[in-house]
mmCIF file of C-alpha atoms in Angstrom:
data_model
loop_
_atom_site.group_PDB
_atom_site.id
_atom_site.type_symbol
_atom_site.label_atom_id
_atom_site.label_comp_id
_atom_site.label_asym_id
_atom_site.label_seq_id
_atom_site.Cartn_x
_atom_site.Cartn_y
_atom_site.Cartn_z
ATOM 1 C CA UNK A 1 -7.289 -13.360 18.369
ATOM 2 C CA UNK A 2 -5.878 -13.249 15.392
ATOM 3 C CA UNK A 3 -4.784 -9.834 13.540
ATOM 4 C CA UNK A 4 -7.585 -10.414 10.810
ATOM 5 C CA UNK A 5 -10.449 -10.390 13.629
ATOM 6 C CA UNK A 6 -9.155 -6.804 14.463
ATOM 7 C CA UNK A 7 -10.248 -5.514 11.486
ATOM 8 C CA UNK A 8 -13.469 -3.410 11.461
ATOM 9 C CA UNK A 9 -16.207 -3.263 9.269
ATOM 10 C CA UNK A 10 -15.786 -1.320 6.258
ATOM 11 C CA UNK A 11 -17.483 2.442 7.003
ATOM 12 C CA UNK A 12 -20.529 3.457 4.993
ATOM 13 C CA UNK A 13 -18.157 6.116 3.208
ATOM 14 C CA UNK A 14 -16.104 3.086 1.638
ATOM 15 C CA UNK A 15 -19.305 2.069 -0.424
ATOM 16 C CA UNK A 16 -19.615 5.564 -1.674
ATOM 17 C CA UNK A 17 -15.967 5.957 -2.538
ATOM 18 C CA UNK A 18 -15.351 2.443 -4.024
ATOM 19 C CA UNK A 19 -18.647 2.157 -5.673
ATOM 20 C CA UNK A 20 -18.862 -1.382 -7.446
ATOM 21 C CA UNK A 21 -15.486 -2.293 -6.488
ATOM 22 C CA UNK A 22 -16.288 -2.054 -2.676
ATOM 23 C CA UNK A 23 -15.990 -5.671 -2.337
ATOM 24 C CA UNK A 24 -12.574 -5.570 -3.612
ATOM 25 C CA UNK A 25 -11.708 -3.018 -1.330
ATOM 26 C CA UNK A 26 -12.828 -5.051 1.504
ATOM 27 C CA UNK A 27 -10.789 -8.033 0.075
ATOM 28 C CA UNK A 28 -7.834 -5.721 0.015
ATOM 29 C CA UNK A 29 -8.219 -4.441 3.646
ATOM 30 C CA UNK A 30 -8.327 -8.287 4.459
ATOM 31 C CA UNK A 31 -5.074 -8.973 2.791
ATOM 32 C CA UNK A 32 -3.439 -6.083 4.637
ATOM 33 C CA UNK A 33 -4.836 -7.080 7.763
ATOM 34 C CA UNK A 34 -3.651 -10.795 7.491
ATOM 35 C CA UNK A 35 -0.604 -11.351 4.896
ATOM 36 C CA UNK A 36 0.281 -7.597 5.232
ATOM 37 C CA UNK A 37 0.791 -8.068 9.004
ATOM 38 C CA UNK A 38 2.451 -11.449 8.525
ATOM 39 C CA UNK A 39 4.969 -10.330 6.057
ATOM 40 C CA UNK A 40 6.029 -6.866 8.015
ATOM 41 C CA UNK A 41 4.159 -4.640 5.579
ATOM 42 C CA UNK A 42 1.759 -3.328 7.875
ATOM 43 C CA UNK A 43 2.049 -3.113 11.682
ATOM 44 C CA UNK A 44 -0.344 -5.025 14.021
ATOM 45 C CA UNK A 45 -1.385 -1.655 15.832
ATOM 46 C CA UNK A 46 -2.422 -0.210 12.245
ATOM 47 C CA UNK A 47 -5.243 -2.968 11.737
ATOM 48 C CA UNK A 48 -8.175 -1.295 13.719
ATOM 49 C CA UNK A 49 -7.488 2.101 11.898
ATOM 50 C CA UNK A 50 -6.835 0.690 8.480
ATOM 51 C CA UNK A 51 -9.882 2.103 6.651
ATOM 52 C CA UNK A 52 -9.725 5.448 7.957
ATOM 53 C CA UNK A 53 -6.082 6.285 8.222
ATOM 54 C CA UNK A 54 -4.863 4.104 5.127
ATOM 55 C CA UNK A 55 -7.162 3.281 2.836
ATOM 56 C CA UNK A 56 -9.677 5.821 2.601
ATOM 57 C CA UNK A 57 -7.246 8.402 3.277
ATOM 58 C CA UNK A 58 -5.337 7.288 0.069
ATOM 59 C CA UNK A 59 -8.374 6.570 -2.042
ATOM 60 C CA UNK A 60 -9.346 10.498 -1.718
ATOM 61 C CA UNK A 61 -6.342 11.325 -3.528
ATOM 62 C CA UNK A 62 -8.254 10.346 -6.766
ATOM 63 C CA UNK A 63 -10.099 13.656 -6.476
ATOM 64 C CA UNK A 64 -7.115 15.603 -7.907
ATOM 65 C CA UNK A 65 -5.503 13.114 -10.234
ATOM 66 C CA UNK A 66 -6.613 14.145 -13.774
ATOM 67 C CA UNK A 67 -8.529 11.673 -16.220
ATOM 68 C CA UNK A 68 -6.929 8.979 -18.244
ATOM 69 C CA UNK A 69 -3.246 9.673 -17.247
ATOM 70 C CA UNK A 70 -0.275 7.439 -16.148
ATOM 71 C CA UNK A 71 0.839 7.279 -12.790
ATOM 72 C CA UNK A 72 3.620 6.037 -11.099
ATOM 73 C CA UNK A 73 3.554 5.113 -7.341
ATOM 74 C CA UNK A 74 6.870 5.408 -5.765
ATOM 75 C CA UNK A 75 7.982 3.605 -3.112
ATOM 76 C CA UNK A 76 4.469 1.871 -3.173
ATOM 77 C CA UNK A 77 5.215 -0.659 -0.030
ATOM 78 C CA UNK A 78 1.867 -2.154 0.652
ATOM 79 C CA UNK A 79 0.260 -0.668 -2.118
ATOM 80 C CA UNK A 80 -0.781 2.682 -0.721
ATOM 81 C CA UNK A 81 -1.931 4.865 -2.220
ATOM 82 C CA UNK A 82 -1.575 3.161 -5.444
ATOM 83 C CA UNK A 83 -4.224 0.049 -4.766
ATOM 84 C CA UNK A 84 -6.717 2.435 -3.434
ATOM 85 C CA UNK A 85 -6.583 4.591 -6.142
ATOM 86 C CA UNK A 86 -6.496 1.868 -8.616
ATOM 87 C CA UNK A 87 -9.805 0.637 -7.278
ATOM 88 C CA UNK A 88 -11.308 4.162 -7.390
ATOM 89 C CA UNK A 89 -10.045 5.062 -10.922
ATOM 90 C CA UNK A 90 -10.080 2.313 -13.541
ATOM 91 C CA UNK A 91 -9.292 5.023 -16.246
ATOM 92 C CA UNK A 92 -5.697 5.340 -14.898
ATOM 93 C CA UNK A 93 -2.673 3.303 -15.973
ATOM 94 C CA UNK A 94 -0.681 2.875 -12.627
ATOM 95 C CA UNK A 95 2.688 1.468 -12.026
ATOM 96 C CA UNK A 96 3.339 0.336 -8.837
ATOM 97 C CA UNK A 97 7.089 0.970 -8.091
ATOM 98 C CA UNK A 98 8.778 -0.895 -5.234
ATOM 99 C CA UNK A 99 12.461 -1.986 -4.742
ATOM 100 C CA UNK A 100 11.871 -4.660 -2.149
ATOM 101 C CA UNK A 101 10.949 -8.353 -3.153
ATOM 102 C CA UNK A 102 8.806 -9.151 -0.356
ATOM 103 C CA UNK A 103 6.730 -5.946 -0.927
ATOM 104 C CA UNK A 104 6.652 -6.734 -4.760
ATOM 105 C CA UNK A 105 5.598 -10.267 -4.432
ATOM 106 C CA UNK A 106 2.434 -8.884 -1.902
ATOM 107 C CA UNK A 107 1.587 -6.338 -4.703
ATOM 108 C CA UNK A 108 1.681 -8.418 -7.614
ATOM 109 C CA UNK A 109 -0.897 -11.128 -5.680
ATOM 110 C CA UNK A 110 -3.088 -8.302 -4.770
ATOM 111 C CA UNK A 111 -3.168 -6.723 -8.389
ATOM 112 C CA UNK A 112 -4.054 -10.532 -9.844
ATOM 113 C CA UNK A 113 -6.345 -11.454 -6.957
ATOM 114 C CA UNK A 114 -8.309 -8.281 -7.508
ATOM 115 C CA UNK A 115 -8.236 -8.242 -11.282
ATOM 116 C CA UNK A 116 -6.464 -4.831 -11.678
ATOM 117 C CA UNK A 117 -5.694 -4.972 -15.476
ATOM 118 C CA UNK A 118 -4.685 -1.594 -15.337
ATOM 119 C CA UNK A 119 -1.951 -1.769 -12.860
ATOM 120 C CA UNK A 120 1.421 -2.940 -13.406
ATOM 121 C CA UNK A 121 3.983 -3.891 -10.741
ATOM 122 C CA UNK A 122 7.660 -2.917 -11.168
ATOM 123 C CA UNK A 123 10.391 -3.855 -8.749
ATOM 124 C CA UNK A 124 13.220 -1.239 -8.603
ATOM 125 C CA UNK A 125 14.069 2.160 -7.141
ATOM 126 C CA UNK A 126 12.776 5.315 -8.727
ATOM 127 C CA UNK A 127 16.527 6.419 -10.061
ATOM 128 C CA UNK A 128 17.156 2.978 -11.509
ATOM 129 C CA UNK A 129 14.052 2.906 -13.810
ATOM 130 C CA UNK A 130 14.662 6.139 -16.005
ATOM 131 C CA UNK A 131 14.781 4.650 -19.497
ATOM 132 C CA UNK A 132 12.765 1.862 -18.397
ATOM 133 C CA UNK A 133 9.763 3.167 -17.265
ATOM 134 C CA UNK A 134 8.130 5.811 -19.653
ATOM 135 C CA UNK A 135 7.847 9.285 -18.432
ATOM 136 C CA UNK A 136 4.280 9.728 -16.584
ATOM 137 C CA UNK A 137 1.805 12.416 -16.237
ATOM 138 C CA UNK A 138 1.721 11.871 -12.276
ATOM 139 C CA UNK A 139 4.086 10.415 -9.674
ATOM 140 C CA UNK A 140 2.281 9.648 -6.287
ATOM 141 C CA UNK A 141 3.965 8.863 -2.872
ATOM 142 C CA UNK A 142 2.827 8.325 0.797
ATOM 143 C CA UNK A 143 5.466 8.171 3.767
ATOM 144 C CA UNK A 144 8.441 7.534 1.628
ATOM 145 C CA UNK A 145 10.671 10.375 2.424
ATOM 146 C CA UNK A 146 10.913 14.005 3.388
ATOM 147 C CA UNK A 147 9.741 16.049 0.414
ATOM 148 C CA UNK A 148 13.220 17.315 -0.933
ATOM 149 C CA UNK A 149 14.586 13.735 -1.073
ATOM 150 C CA UNK A 150 11.180 12.460 -2.511
ATOM 151 C CA UNK A 151 11.437 15.210 -5.253
ATOM 152 C CA UNK A 152 14.695 13.800 -6.342
ATOM 153 C CA UNK A 153 13.270 10.723 -7.028
ATOM 154 C CA UNK A 154 9.838 11.271 -8.150
ATOM 155 C CA UNK A 155 9.990 14.568 -10.328
ATOM 156 C CA UNK A 156 12.623 12.987 -12.839
ATOM 157 C CA UNK A 157 10.175 10.349 -13.650
ATOM 158 C CA UNK A 158 7.265 12.935 -14.884
ATOM 159 C CA UNK A 159 6.829 14.043 -18.585
ATOM 160 C CA UNK A 160 6.911 17.712 -19.228
ATOM 161 C CA UNK A 161 4.285 19.643 -17.377
ATOM 162 C CA UNK A 162 3.349 16.593 -15.234
ATOM 163 C CA UNK A 163 2.968 16.696 -11.443
ATOM 164 C CA UNK A 164 4.067 14.843 -7.995
ATOM 165 C CA UNK A 165 1.204 14.353 -5.760
ATOM 166 C CA UNK A 166 2.616 13.672 -2.103
ATOM 167 C CA UNK A 167 0.381 12.440 0.625
ATOM 168 C CA UNK A 168 2.087 14.386 3.728
ATOM 169 C CA UNK A 169 0.704 14.858 7.441
ATOM 170 C CA UNK A 170 0.900 18.019 9.763
ATOM 171 C CA UNK A 171 4.546 18.956 8.379
ATOM 172 C CA UNK A 172 3.492 19.445 4.678
ATOM 173 C CA UNK A 173 3.630 23.252 4.973
ATOM 174 C CA UNK A 174 6.864 22.963 6.954
ATOM 175 C CA UNK A 175 8.415 20.702 4.186
ATOM 176 C CA UNK A 176 7.302 22.668 1.468
ATOM 177 C CA UNK A 177 9.130 25.763 2.579
ATOM 178 C CA UNK A 178 12.209 23.724 3.483
ATOM 179 C CA UNK A 179 12.262 22.227 -0.007
ATOM 180 C CA UNK A 180 11.417 25.193 -2.284
ATOM 181 C CA UNK A 181 14.935 25.610 -3.527
ATOM 182 C CA UNK A 182 15.444 22.060 -4.146
ATOM 183 C CA UNK A 183 12.123 21.952 -6.137
ATOM 184 C CA UNK A 184 12.910 24.727 -8.226
ATOM 185 C CA UNK A 185 16.266 23.328 -9.217
ATOM 186 C CA UNK A 186 14.101 20.140 -10.088
ATOM 187 C CA UNK A 187 12.150 22.292 -12.551
ATOM 188 C CA UNK A 188 9.305 22.920 -10.357
ATOM 189 C CA UNK A 189 7.384 25.752 -11.479
ATOM 190 C CA UNK A 190 4.422 25.767 -9.101
ATOM 191 C CA UNK A 191 3.673 24.131 -5.819
ATOM 192 C CA UNK A 192 0.484 23.976 -3.437
ATOM 193 C CA UNK A 193 -1.144 22.135 -0.576
ATOM 194 C CA UNK A 194 -4.311 20.507 -1.166
ATOM 195 C CA UNK A 195 -6.984 19.199 1.287
ATOM 196 C CA UNK A 196 -9.184 16.316 0.130
ATOM 197 C CA UNK A 197 -11.707 13.635 1.294
ATOM 198 C CA UNK A 198 -14.276 16.204 2.717
ATOM 199 C CA UNK A 199 -17.232 14.113 4.027
ATOM 200 C CA UNK A 200 -15.054 10.859 3.744
ATOM 201 C CA UNK A 201 -12.235 11.431 6.147
ATOM 202 C CA UNK A 202 -11.498 13.296 9.249
ATOM 203 C CA UNK A 203 -8.972 14.948 9.405
ATOM 204 C CA UNK A 204 -8.957 15.744 5.713
ATOM 205 C CA UNK A 205 -5.924 14.214 3.518
ATOM 206 C CA UNK A 206 -3.182 16.593 2.880
ATOM 207 C CA UNK A 207 -1.569 16.688 -0.357
ATOM 208 C CA UNK A 208 1.428 18.332 -1.577
ATOM 209 C CA UNK A 209 1.240 19.133 -5.291
ATOM 210 C CA UNK A 210 4.395 19.805 -7.222
ATOM 211 C CA UNK A 211 3.720 20.754 -11.115
ATOM 212 C CA UNK A 212 6.855 20.940 -13.326
ATOM 213 C CA UNK A 213 7.703 22.700 -16.432
ATOM 214 C CA UNK A 214 9.268 21.322 -19.486
ATOM 215 C CA UNK A 215 12.283 20.080 -18.114
ATOM 216 C CA UNK A 216 11.268 17.330 -15.049
ATOM 217 C CA UNK A 217 14.342 16.872 -13.054
ATOM 218 C CA UNK A 218 16.098 20.198 -14.204
ATOM 219 C CA UNK A 219 19.201 20.456 -15.954
ATOM 220 C CA UNK A 220 20.931 17.793 -13.695
ATOM 221 C CA UNK A 221 18.574 15.186 -15.548
ATOM 222 C CA UNK A 222 18.271 16.623 -18.837
ATOM 223 C CA UNK A 223 21.389 14.589 -19.969
ATOM 224 C CA UNK A 224 20.457 11.347 -18.535
ATOM 225 C CA UNK A 225 17.124 11.598 -19.864
ATOM 226 C CA UNK A 226 18.016 12.039 -23.183
ATOM 227 C CA UNK A 227 20.630 9.056 -22.858
ATOM 228 C CA UNK A 228 17.777 6.776 -21.648
ATOM 229 C CA UNK A 229 15.788 7.820 -24.570
ATOM 230 C CA UNK A 230 18.661 7.045 -27.250
ATOM 231 C CA UNK A 231 19.222 3.621 -25.507
ATOM 232 C CA UNK A 232 15.538 2.842 -25.564
ATOM 233 C CA UNK A 233 15.468 3.633 -29.399
ATOM 234 C CA UNK A 234 18.678 1.375 -29.907
ATOM 235 C CA UNK A 235 17.009 -1.377 -28.010
ATOM 236 C CA UNK A 236 13.661 -1.255 -30.091
ATOM 237 C CA UNK A 237 15.699 -0.984 -33.359
ATOM 238 C CA UNK A 238 17.317 -4.461 -32.658
#
């Protein structure tokens, strides 16, 4: 039996969540179950629970993303949460940021196949793209790193008064407490834990929200950001 045959039918909740892009969501699930497994992006054991544990779990993040904003999905991997979010929210401009070539190749194929014109794939690490990627309103992430380390990558990519939304599991509250000092140094002004996906996923998806003030990344990144901005202006004049 092939791995693709183990993919269960899409649950009824998926029709509600994805609406007129339901067929695209099904195709994405098939791609994850086939090419995603073959290329080592998704473990074979995850195929039977792709819908509930991965795709819908990520799609419900849309409940807390503001309208019409720019988003950077850090460490996008196989496109989670960036691709499900893009399928639900055509109003967003999303960058899928991923350092590994085999993953960015897969992401590019998915974006082109599904006609996600509002999505861009960028290869690189978060700490390398400052100045190349314009600051965004929202940074998203899932299963990338512990919160304190994730914040050092994601928060500096934000615009002033932006927010990082990290999908976390049972350790969310513990990670947030342990990261409080680091987050404060990075310019965070408010943090919270949200639960989303009522009526769609069980258990609910847990999201750690980190809101920043006028200096995302804190003093440490202020000079680096200013230098990147000057470099960008010089390149444009040329």
